[in-house]
Coordinates of C-alpha atoms in Angstrom, one line a residue:
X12 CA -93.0 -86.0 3.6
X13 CA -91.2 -88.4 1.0
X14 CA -93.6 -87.6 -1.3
X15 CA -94.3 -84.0 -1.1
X16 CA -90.3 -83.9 -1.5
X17 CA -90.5 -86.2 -4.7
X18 CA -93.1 -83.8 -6.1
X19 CA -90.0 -81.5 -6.3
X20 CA -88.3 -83.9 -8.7
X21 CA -91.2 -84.5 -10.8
X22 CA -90.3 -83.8 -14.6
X23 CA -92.7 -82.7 -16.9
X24 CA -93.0 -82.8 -20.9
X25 CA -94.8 -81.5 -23.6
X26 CA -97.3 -84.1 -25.1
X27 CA -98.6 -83.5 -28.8
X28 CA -102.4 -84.1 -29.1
X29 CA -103.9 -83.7 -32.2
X30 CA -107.3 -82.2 -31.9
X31 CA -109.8 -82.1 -34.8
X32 CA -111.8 -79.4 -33.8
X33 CA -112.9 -76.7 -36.7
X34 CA -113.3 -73.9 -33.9
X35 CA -109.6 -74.2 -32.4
X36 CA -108.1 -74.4 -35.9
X37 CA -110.0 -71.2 -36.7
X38 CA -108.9 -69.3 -33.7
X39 CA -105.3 -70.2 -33.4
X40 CA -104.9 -69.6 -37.3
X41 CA -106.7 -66.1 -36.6
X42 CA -104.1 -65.4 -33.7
X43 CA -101.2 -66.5 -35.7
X44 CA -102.3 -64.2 -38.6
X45 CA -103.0 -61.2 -36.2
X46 CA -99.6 -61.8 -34.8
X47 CA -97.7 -62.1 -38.4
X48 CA -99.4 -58.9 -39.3
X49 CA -98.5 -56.8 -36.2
X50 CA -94.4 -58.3 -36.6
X51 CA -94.4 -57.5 -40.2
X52 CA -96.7 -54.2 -40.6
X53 CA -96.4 -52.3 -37.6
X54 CA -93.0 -53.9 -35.9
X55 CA -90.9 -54.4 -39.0
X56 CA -92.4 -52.0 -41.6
X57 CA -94.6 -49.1 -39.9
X58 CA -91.5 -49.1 -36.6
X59 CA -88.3 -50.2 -39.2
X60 CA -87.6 -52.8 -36.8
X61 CA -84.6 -54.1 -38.9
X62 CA -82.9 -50.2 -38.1
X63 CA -80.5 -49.4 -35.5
X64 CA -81.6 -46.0 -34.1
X65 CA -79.4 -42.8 -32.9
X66 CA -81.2 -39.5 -31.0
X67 CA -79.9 -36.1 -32.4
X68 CA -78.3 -33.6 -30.3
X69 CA -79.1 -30.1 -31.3
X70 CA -78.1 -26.5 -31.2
X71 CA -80.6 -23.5 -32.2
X72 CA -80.0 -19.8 -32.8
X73 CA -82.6 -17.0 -33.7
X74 CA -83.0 -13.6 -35.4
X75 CA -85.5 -11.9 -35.4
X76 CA -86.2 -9.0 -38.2
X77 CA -89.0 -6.1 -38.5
X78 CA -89.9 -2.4 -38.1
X79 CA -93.1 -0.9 -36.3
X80 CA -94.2 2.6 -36.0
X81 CA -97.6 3.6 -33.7
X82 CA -98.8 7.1 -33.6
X83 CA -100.6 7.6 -30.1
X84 CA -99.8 11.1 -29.5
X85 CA -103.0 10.8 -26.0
X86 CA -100.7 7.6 -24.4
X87 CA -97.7 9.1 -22.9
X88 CA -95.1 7.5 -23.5
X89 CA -95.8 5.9 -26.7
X90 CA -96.9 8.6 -28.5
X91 CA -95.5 8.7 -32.2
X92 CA -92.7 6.8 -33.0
X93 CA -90.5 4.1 -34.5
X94 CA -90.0 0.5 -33.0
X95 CA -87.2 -1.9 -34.1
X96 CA -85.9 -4.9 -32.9
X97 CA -83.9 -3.4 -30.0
X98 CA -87.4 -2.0 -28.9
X99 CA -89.7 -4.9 -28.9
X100 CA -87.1 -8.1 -28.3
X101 CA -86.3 -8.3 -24.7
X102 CA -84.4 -9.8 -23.5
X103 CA -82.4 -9.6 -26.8
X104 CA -81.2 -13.3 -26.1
X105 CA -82.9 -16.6 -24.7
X106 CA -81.6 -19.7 -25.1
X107 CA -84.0 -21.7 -27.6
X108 CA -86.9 -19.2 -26.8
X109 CA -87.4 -15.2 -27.5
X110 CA -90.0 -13.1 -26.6
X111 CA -91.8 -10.2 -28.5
X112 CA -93.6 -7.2 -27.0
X113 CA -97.2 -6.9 -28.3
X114 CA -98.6 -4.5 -25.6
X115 CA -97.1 -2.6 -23.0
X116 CA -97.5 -0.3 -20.2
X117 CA -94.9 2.6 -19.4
X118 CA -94.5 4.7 -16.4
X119 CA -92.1 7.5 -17.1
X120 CA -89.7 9.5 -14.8
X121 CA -89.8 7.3 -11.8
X122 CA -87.5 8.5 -9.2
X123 CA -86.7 7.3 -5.5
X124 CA -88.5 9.5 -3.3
X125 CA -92.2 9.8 -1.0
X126 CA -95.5 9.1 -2.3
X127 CA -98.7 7.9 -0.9
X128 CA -99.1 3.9 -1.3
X129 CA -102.1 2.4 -3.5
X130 CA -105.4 2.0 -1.7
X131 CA -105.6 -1.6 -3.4
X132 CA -103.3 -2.3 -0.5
X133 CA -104.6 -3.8 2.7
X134 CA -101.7 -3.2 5.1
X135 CA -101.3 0.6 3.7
X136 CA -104.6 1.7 5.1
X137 CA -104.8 4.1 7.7
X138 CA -106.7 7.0 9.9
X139 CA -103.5 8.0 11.7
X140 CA -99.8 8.3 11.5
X141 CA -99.6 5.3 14.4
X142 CA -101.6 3.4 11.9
X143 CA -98.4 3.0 9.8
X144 CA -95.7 1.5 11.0
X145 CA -92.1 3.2 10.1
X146 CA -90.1 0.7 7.9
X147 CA -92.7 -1.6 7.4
X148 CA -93.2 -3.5 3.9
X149 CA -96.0 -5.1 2.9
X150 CA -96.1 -8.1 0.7
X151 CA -98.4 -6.5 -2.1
X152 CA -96.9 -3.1 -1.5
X153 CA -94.7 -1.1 -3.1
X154 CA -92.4 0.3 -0.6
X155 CA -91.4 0.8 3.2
X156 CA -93.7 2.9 5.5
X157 CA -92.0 5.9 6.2
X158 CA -94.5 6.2 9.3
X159 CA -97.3 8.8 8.1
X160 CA -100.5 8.8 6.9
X161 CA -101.7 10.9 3.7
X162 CA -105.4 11.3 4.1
X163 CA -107.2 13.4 1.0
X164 CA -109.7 15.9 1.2
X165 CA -113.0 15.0 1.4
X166 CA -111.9 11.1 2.2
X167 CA -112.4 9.4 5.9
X168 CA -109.6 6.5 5.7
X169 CA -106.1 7.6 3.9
X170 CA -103.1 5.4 2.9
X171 CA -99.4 5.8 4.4
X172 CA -97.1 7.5 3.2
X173 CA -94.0 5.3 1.4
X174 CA -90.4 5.6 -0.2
X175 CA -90.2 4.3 -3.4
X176 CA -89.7 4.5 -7.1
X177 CA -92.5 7.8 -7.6
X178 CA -94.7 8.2 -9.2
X179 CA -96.2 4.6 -8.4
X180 CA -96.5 2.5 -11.6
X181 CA -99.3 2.4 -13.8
X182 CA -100.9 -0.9 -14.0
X183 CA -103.7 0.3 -16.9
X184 CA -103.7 -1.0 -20.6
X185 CA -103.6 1.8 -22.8
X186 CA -106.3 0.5 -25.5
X187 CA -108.1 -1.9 -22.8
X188 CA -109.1 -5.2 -23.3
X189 CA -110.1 -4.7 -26.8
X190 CA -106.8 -4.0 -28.9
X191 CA -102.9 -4.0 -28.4
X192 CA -100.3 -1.2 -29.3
X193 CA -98.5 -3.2 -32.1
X194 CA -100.5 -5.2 -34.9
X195 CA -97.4 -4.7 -36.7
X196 CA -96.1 -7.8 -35.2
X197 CA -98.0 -10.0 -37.7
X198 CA -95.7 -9.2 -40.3
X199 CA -92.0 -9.7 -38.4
X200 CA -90.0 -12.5 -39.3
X201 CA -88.3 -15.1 -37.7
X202 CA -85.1 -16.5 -38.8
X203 CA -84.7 -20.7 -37.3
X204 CA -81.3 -21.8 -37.7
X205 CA -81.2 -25.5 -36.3
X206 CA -78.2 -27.6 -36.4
X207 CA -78.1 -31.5 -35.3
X208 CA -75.5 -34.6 -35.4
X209 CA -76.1 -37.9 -35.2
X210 CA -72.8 -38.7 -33.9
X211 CA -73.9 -42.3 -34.5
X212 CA -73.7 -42.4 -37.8
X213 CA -71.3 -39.8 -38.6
X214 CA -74.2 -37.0 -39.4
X215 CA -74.8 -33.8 -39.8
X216 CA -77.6 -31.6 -41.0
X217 CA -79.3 -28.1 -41.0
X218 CA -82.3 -26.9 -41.6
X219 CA -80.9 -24.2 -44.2
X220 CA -80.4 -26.6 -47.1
X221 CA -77.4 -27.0 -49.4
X222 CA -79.2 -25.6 -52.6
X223 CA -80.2 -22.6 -50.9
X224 CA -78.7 -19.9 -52.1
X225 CA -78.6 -16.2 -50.9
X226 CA -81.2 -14.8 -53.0
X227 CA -83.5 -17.5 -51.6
X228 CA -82.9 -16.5 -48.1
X229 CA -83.8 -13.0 -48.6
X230 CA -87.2 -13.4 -50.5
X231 CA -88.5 -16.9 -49.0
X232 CA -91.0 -17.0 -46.2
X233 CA -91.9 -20.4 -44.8
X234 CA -95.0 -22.3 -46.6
X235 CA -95.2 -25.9 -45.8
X236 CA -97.4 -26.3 -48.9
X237 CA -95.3 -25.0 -51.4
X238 CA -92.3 -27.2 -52.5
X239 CA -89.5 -25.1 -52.1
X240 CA -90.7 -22.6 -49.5
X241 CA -91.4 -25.5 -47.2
X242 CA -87.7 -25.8 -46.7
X243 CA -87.3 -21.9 -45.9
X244 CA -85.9 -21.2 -42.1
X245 CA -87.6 -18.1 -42.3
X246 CA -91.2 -17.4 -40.5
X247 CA -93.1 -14.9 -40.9
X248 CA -94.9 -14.3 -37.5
X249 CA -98.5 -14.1 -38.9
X250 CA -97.7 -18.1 -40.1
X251 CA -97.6 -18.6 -37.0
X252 CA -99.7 -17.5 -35.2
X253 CA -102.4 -18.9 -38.3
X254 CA -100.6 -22.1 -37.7
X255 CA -100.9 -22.5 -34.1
X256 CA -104.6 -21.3 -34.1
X257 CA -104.3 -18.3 -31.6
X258 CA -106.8 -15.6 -30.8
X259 CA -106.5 -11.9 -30.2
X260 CA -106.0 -12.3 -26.6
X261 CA -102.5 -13.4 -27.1
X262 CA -101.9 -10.1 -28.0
X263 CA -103.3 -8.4 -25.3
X264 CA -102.3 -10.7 -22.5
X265 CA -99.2 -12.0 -23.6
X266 CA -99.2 -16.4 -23.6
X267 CA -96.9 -18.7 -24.9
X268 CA -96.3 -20.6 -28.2
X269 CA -94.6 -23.5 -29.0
X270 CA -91.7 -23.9 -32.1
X271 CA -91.8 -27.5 -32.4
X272 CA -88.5 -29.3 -35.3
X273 CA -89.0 -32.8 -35.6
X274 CA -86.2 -34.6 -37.6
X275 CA -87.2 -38.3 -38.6
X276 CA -84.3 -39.5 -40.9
X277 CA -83.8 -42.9 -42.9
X278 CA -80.3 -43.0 -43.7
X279 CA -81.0 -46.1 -45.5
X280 CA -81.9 -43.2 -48.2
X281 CA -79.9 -40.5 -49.5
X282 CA -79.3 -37.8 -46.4
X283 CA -80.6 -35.0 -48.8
X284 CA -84.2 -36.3 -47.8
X285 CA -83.0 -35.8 -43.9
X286 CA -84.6 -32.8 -43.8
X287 CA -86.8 -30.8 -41.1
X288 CA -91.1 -30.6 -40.1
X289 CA -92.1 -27.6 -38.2
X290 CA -95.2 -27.5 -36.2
X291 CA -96.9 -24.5 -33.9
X292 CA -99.1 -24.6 -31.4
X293 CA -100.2 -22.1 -27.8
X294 CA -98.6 -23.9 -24.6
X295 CA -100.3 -22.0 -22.4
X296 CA -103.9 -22.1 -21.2
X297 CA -105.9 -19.3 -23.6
X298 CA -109.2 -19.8 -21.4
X299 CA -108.0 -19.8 -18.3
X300 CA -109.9 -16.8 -15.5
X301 CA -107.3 -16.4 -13.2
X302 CA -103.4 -15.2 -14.2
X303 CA -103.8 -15.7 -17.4
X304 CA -101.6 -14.6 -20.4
X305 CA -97.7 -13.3 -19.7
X306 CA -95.8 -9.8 -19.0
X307 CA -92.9 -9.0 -17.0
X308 CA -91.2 -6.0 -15.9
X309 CA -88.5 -3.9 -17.0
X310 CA -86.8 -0.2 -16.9
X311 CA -84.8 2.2 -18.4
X312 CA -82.7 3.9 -16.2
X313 CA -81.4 7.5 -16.5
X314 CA -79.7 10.7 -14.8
X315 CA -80.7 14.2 -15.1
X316 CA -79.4 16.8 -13.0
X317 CA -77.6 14.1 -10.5
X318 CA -81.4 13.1 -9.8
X319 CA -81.5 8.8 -10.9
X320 CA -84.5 8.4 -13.0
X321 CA -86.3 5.2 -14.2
X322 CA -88.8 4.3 -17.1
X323 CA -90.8 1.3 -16.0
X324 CA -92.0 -1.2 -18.7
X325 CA -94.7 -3.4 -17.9
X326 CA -94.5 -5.7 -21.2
X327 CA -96.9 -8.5 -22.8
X328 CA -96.1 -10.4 -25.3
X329 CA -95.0 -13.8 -26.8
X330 CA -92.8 -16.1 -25.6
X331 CA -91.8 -18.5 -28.4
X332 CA -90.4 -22.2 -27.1
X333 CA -88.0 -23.9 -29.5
X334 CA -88.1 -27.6 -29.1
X335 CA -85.9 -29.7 -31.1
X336 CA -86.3 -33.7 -31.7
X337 CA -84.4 -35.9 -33.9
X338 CA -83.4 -39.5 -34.5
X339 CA -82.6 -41.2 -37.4
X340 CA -82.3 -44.9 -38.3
X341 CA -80.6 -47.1 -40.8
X342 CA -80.1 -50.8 -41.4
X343 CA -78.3 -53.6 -38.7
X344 CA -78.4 -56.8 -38.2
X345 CA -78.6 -56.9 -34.7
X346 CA -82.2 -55.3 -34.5
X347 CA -83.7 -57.3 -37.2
X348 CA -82.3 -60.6 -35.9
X349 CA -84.0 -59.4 -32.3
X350 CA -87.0 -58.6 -33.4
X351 CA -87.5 -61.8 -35.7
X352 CA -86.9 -63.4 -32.7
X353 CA -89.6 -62.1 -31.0
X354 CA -91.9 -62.3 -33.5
X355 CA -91.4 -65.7 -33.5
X356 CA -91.7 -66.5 -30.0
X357 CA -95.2 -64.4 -30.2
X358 CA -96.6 -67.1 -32.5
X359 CA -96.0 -69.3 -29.8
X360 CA -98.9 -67.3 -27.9
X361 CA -101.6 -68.9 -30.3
X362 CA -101.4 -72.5 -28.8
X363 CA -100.7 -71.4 -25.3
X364 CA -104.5 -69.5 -25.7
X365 CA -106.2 -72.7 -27.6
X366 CA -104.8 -74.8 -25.2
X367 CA -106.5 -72.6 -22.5
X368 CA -109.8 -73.2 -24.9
X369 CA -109.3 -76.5 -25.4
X370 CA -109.4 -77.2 -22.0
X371 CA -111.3 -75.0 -19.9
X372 CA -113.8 -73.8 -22.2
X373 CA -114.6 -76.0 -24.9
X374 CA -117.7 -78.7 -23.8
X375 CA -115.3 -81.8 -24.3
X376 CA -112.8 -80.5 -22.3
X377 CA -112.7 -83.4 -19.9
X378 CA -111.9 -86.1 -22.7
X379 CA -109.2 -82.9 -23.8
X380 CA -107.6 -83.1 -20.5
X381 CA -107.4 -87.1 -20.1
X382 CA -105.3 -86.6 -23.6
X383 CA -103.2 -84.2 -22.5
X384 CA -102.3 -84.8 -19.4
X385 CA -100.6 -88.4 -18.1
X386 CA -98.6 -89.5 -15.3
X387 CA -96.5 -92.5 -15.2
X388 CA -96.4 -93.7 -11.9
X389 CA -97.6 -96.9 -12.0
X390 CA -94.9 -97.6 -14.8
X391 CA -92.3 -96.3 -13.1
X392 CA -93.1 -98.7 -10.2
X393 CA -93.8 -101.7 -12.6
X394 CA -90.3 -100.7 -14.1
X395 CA -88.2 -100.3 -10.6
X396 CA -90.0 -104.0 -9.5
X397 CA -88.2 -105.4 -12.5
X398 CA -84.8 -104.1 -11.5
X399 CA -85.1 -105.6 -8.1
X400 CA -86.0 -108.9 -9.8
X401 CA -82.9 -108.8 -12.0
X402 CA -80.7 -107.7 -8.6
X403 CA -81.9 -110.9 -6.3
X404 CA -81.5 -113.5 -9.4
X405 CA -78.1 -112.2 -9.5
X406 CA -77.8 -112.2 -5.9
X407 CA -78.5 -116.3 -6.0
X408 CA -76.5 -116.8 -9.2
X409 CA -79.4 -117.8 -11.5
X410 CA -80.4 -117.3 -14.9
X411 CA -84.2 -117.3 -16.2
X412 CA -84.7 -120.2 -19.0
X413 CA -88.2 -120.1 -20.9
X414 CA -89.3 -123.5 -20.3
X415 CA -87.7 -125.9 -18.2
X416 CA -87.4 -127.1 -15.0
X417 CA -84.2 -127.2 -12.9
X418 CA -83.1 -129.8 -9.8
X419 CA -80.5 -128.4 -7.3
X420 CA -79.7 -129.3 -4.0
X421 CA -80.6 -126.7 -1.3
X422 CA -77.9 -124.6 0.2
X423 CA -76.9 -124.9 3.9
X424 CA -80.2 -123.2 5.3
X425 CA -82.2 -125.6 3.1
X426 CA -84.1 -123.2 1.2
X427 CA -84.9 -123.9 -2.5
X428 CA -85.6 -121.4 -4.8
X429 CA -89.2 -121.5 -7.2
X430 CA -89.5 -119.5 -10.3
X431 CA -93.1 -118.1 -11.0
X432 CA -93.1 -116.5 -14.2
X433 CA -90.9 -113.8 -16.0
X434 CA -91.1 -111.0 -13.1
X435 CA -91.3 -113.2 -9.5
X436 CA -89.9 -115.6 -7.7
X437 CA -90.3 -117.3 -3.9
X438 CA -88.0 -118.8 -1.5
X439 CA -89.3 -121.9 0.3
X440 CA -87.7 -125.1 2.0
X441 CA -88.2 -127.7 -1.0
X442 CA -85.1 -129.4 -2.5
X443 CA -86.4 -128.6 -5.7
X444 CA -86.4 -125.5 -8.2
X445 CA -89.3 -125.1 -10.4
X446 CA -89.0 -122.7 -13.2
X447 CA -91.3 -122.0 -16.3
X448 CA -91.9 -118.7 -18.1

């Protein structure tokens, strides 16, 4: 037990052994390179290690500018006419997003009153009035069973009778899969205006840039090409959607797309080269079979001769998501201190894995070990038998003389005292003390 409780006192120390051994040199100079390269390239230079860092916050607003016209005198409802802003942006706010109507479906003059339900419905179908039950809703229905059941001529099973907004909607593209009622889409424009502070450092930016001037902002359309039009806030739809790759399905089935603004700012430079990279791409999934695309509802709602009418508006479209990131750097003491630090204490990885080498891999690593590794027990005891020496000659009052040999009387219990050599001594009943070294 003494010992396994002295193994808890048990100090241990670095020991330097110098190992001539060409394939350890090689591979701790190789780690120590690897490790000087990925402080200084990727930590200090390719991350700017030596900056102190600050995340923007951000504020975005949107306008959205463009006229349409479609002349479809067979699709009622659509039939020939003008569409502006107020037409095809719905809602006309969204809060870093907007959405644009490509294709829509109207049902007109919708009015709360009796109909039949659609056969498409499960719960609607019926051979007799007890067959539908008064009040009743069905999930996938469209109304509340008034308790009848409409069978037409010439058909077996019917459907009951419901009230509701009637006529019941019209769920039916008007070109089909294969087009969309406004192409005209590709050539609206989008107006970005992005705002950010790095409270940090006391900055603050926009994407409309100081030297712009008015003329610039009504004839400049986004080209991240060109030098000056890269810096224009203003997007013209079909940039976009060339940009972020889309098909003509989008158009047809609505989907989403995604406005991203990246700020990456070195304020160790002038802030005039703070400026904005915009990037598009679809968010949703283009290939997927089931509930794919995007449309909501909405209606117009009107009175005629104290009768409440509706126009119903199933609408596809685009959603566009506005994401804003932003952070910005610039020089401190504090980070580059820190990260020399760690740099440095990664070089001390290189002889922690040679060691490893040295002496579990390498063929000599049993003559390896015997080097590195010592315990000094046996001195320790050689060292604490000395002590007690020293304590028991001063114990009897004697000092040790290199060569000579001393007479004494014995005590009172007759015991003489012999010197050995330099380390030992006995006790015995002689008269006599011998001592020699």
């Amino acid at each position: 037990m003494v010992k396994g409780i002295a193994v808890l006192f048990e100090y241990e120390t670095p020991k330097l052994v110098q190992i001539s051994n060409i394939k350890i040199g090689v591979t701790q100079r190789l780690l120590q390179l690897v490790i000087l390269i990925y402080v200084v390239c990727w930590v200090m230079i390719y991350e700017k290690g030596y900056q102190e860092n600050d995340i923007a916050k951000s504020a975005v607003t949107t306008k959205v500018k463009g006229v349409g016209f479609t002349n479809f005198s067979h699709i009622p409802g659509i039939g020939m006419r003008s569409w502006d802003v107020a037409d095809y942006i719905v809602p006309p706010l969204e809060n870093n997003a907007l959405f644009v109507i490509t294709n829509l479906v109207k049902t007109e003059r919708q009015s709360l009153s009796k109909c039949q339900e659609s056969s498409w419905v499960p719960e609607a179908a019926c051979y007799k009035d007890s067959d539908c039950k008064p009040y009743f809703i069905s999930h996938l229905g469209n109304g509340a069973h008034t308790g009848k059941c409409i069978i037409k001529p010439g058909n077996d099973i019917g459907s009951c009778e419901i009230y509701s907004w009637c006529p019941l909607e019209n769920d039916t593209l008007p070109l089909g899969r294969k087009s969309f009622l406004f192409p005209m889409v590709y050539n609206y424009t989008l107006l970005i205006k992005n705002d950010i502070n790095f409270e940090k450092f006391g900055i603050h930016r926009r994407n409309i840039q100081n030297w712009a001037s008015k003329k610039f902002l009504r004839t400049c359309l986004y080209n991240k090409t060109d030098p000056e039009n890269r810096f224009c806030p203003i997007f013209q739809f079909g940039t976009i959607f060339e940009e972020a790759n889309v098909d003509q399905s989008i158009f047809i089935s609505g989907g989403v797309i995604g406005i991203d603004i990246d700020w990456k700012c070195d304020l160790d430079w002038d802030v005039q080269y703070c400026n904005p990279t915009y990037s598009f791409r679809r968010l949703d999934d283009a290939h997927a079979k089931i509930a794919s695309g995007f449309n909501f509802r909405y209606a117009h709602f009107y009175s005629e001769n104290g009768t409440n009418y509706r126009d119903l508006i199933k609408a596809y479209g685009i959603r566009f998501v506005i994401h804003v990131s932003g952070e910005a750097g610039k020089f401190h003491l504090l980070p580059l201190t820190m990260n020399i630090g760690s740099g440095l204490a990664l070089l001390g990885l290189a002889p922690t894995v040679c060691d490893i080498i040295a002496l579990n891999l390498l063929r000599s690593r049993d003559i390896y070990q015997r080097a590195k590794f010592e315990t000094i027990a046996e001195e320790q005891a050689h060292l604490s038998s000395r002590r007690a020496d020293k304590a028991q000659r001063k114990k009897y009052g004697l000092s040790k003389r290199n060569t000579e040999t001393i007479n004494e009387n014995s005590d009172e219990n007759g015991k003489i005292i012999q010197w050995k050599d330099d380390q030992e001594f006995t006790v015995s009943d002689t008269q006599t003390i011998h001592s020699s070294t």
